[in-house]
Amino acid sequence: MHVLEPFLLDLGLTPDHNKSDIAAEIDAHCTIQRLTEKFLKGEATIDELEDCLAQFGVEPDEYWGIVDENIDAVIDQGTALEDADTIIWLPHV
């Protein structure tokens, strides 16, 4: 599993989405993914990421809850992460 995967959201597509809705959802998803990668590399702040999430209708607290669950699942399953050296590791203080 790539190290970014626990931080990615599912596309919020529904059957009633038209072509324009689908394009907008994909664009939002890609924008969030790019900023998440920057955040994990220390090139963007948490405020920038949370502002981006909110801009696309994602509640930051819900997002972090999803990320927390995803990371717990990765740990519980003993899943190996690829490219883990590309992110900053912050020690617990």
Tab-separated table of C-alpha atoms in Angstrom:
chain	number	residue	atom	x	y	z
A	1	MET	CA	0.000	0.000	0.000
A	2	HIS	CA	1.303	3.445	-0.850
A	3	VAL	CA	1.825	5.679	2.179
A	4	LEU	CA	-0.684	8.198	0.792
A	5	GLU	CA	-3.611	5.752	0.662
A	6	PRO	CA	-4.823	6.110	4.274
A	7	PHE	CA	-5.194	9.849	3.621
A	8	LEU	CA	-7.268	9.565	0.423
A	9	LEU	CA	-11.007	10.015	0.292
A	10	ASP	CA	-13.387	8.006	-1.858
A	11	LEU	CA	-14.879	9.772	-4.828
A	12	GLY	CA	-18.316	11.008	-3.827
A	13	LEU	CA	-20.077	9.969	-7.028
A	14	THR	CA	-23.750	9.102	-7.123
A	15	PRO	CA	-25.896	7.748	-9.962
A	16	ASP	CA	-27.501	11.165	-10.490
A	17	HIS	CA	-24.180	12.882	-11.247
A	18	ASN	CA	-23.893	14.260	-14.741
A	19	LYS	CA	-20.656	14.602	-16.708
A	20	SER	CA	-19.960	18.035	-15.222
A	21	ASP	CA	-20.519	16.778	-11.652
A	22	ILE	CA	-18.159	13.868	-12.262
A	23	ALA	CA	-15.455	16.169	-13.648
A	24	ALA	CA	-15.817	18.523	-10.659
A	25	GLU	CA	-15.596	15.615	-8.194
A	26	ILE	CA	-12.477	14.249	-9.867
A	27	ASP	CA	-10.892	17.716	-9.918
A	28	ALA	CA	-11.616	18.185	-6.197
A	29	HIS	CA	-10.238	14.733	-5.419
A	30	CYS	CA	-7.014	15.439	-7.343
A	31	THR	CA	-6.583	18.850	-5.706
A	32	ILE	CA	-7.009	17.356	-2.227
A	33	GLN	CA	-4.604	14.537	-3.091
A	34	ARG	CA	-1.911	16.926	-4.324
A	35	LEU	CA	-2.193	19.083	-1.196
A	36	THR	CA	-2.213	15.996	1.040
A	37	GLU	CA	1.051	14.867	-0.547
A	38	LYS	CA	2.535	18.314	0.090
A	39	PHE	CA	1.297	18.197	3.695
A	40	LEU	CA	2.886	14.792	4.275
A	41	LYS	CA	6.180	16.073	2.875
A	42	GLY	CA	6.076	19.167	5.089
A	43	GLU	CA	5.468	21.488	2.137
A	44	ALA	CA	1.960	22.560	3.247
A	45	THR	CA	0.477	23.328	6.649
A	46	ILE	CA	-2.398	21.559	8.327
A	47	ASP	CA	-4.397	24.787	8.019
A	48	GLU	CA	-3.875	24.817	4.256
A	49	LEU	CA	-5.017	21.200	3.987
A	50	GLU	CA	-8.068	21.752	6.186
A	51	ASP	CA	-9.009	24.902	4.228
A	52	CYS	CA	-8.755	22.901	1.010
A	53	LEU	CA	-10.921	20.126	2.439
A	54	ALA	CA	-13.549	22.637	3.587
A	55	GLN	CA	-13.482	24.351	0.199
A	56	PHE	CA	-14.598	21.089	-1.383
A	57	GLY	CA	-17.240	20.348	1.253
A	58	VAL	CA	-15.225	17.917	3.369
A	59	GLU	CA	-15.514	18.481	7.122
A	60	PRO	CA	-11.906	18.457	8.434
A	61	ASP	CA	-12.810	16.705	11.710
A	62	GLU	CA	-14.590	13.942	9.806
A	63	TYR	CA	-11.621	13.669	7.450
A	64	TRP	CA	-9.169	13.190	10.319
A	65	GLY	CA	-11.510	10.570	11.823
A	66	ILE	CA	-11.428	8.643	8.540
A	67	VAL	CA	-7.637	8.948	8.345
A	68	ASP	CA	-7.348	7.717	11.937
A	69	GLU	CA	-9.496	4.664	11.165
A	70	ASN	CA	-7.512	3.950	8.001
A	71	ILE	CA	-4.183	4.156	9.819
A	72	ASP	CA	-5.489	1.903	12.609
A	73	ALA	CA	-6.523	-0.639	9.961
A	74	VAL	CA	-3.080	-0.483	8.350
A	75	ILE	CA	-1.427	-1.070	11.733
A	76	ASP	CA	-3.846	-3.830	12.782
A	77	GLN	CA	-3.369	-5.673	9.491
A	78	GLY	CA	0.405	-5.217	9.486
A	79	THR	CA	0.264	-3.708	5.999
A	80	ALA	CA	3.616	-2.638	4.590
A	81	LEU	CA	3.758	0.939	3.343
A	82	GLU	CA	5.590	1.873	0.157
A	83	ASP	CA	7.468	5.172	-0.045
A	84	ALA	CA	7.143	5.734	3.699
A	85	ASP	CA	10.435	7.615	3.587
A	86	THR	CA	8.771	10.369	1.528
A	87	ILE	CA	6.846	11.784	4.479
A	88	ILE	CA	7.880	13.584	7.628
A	89	TRP	CA	7.735	11.565	10.818
A	90	LEU	CA	6.722	13.702	13.773
A	91	PRO	CA	7.662	12.371	17.194
A	92	HIS	CA	5.078	12.344	19.941
A	93	VAL	CA	5.644	15.184	22.368
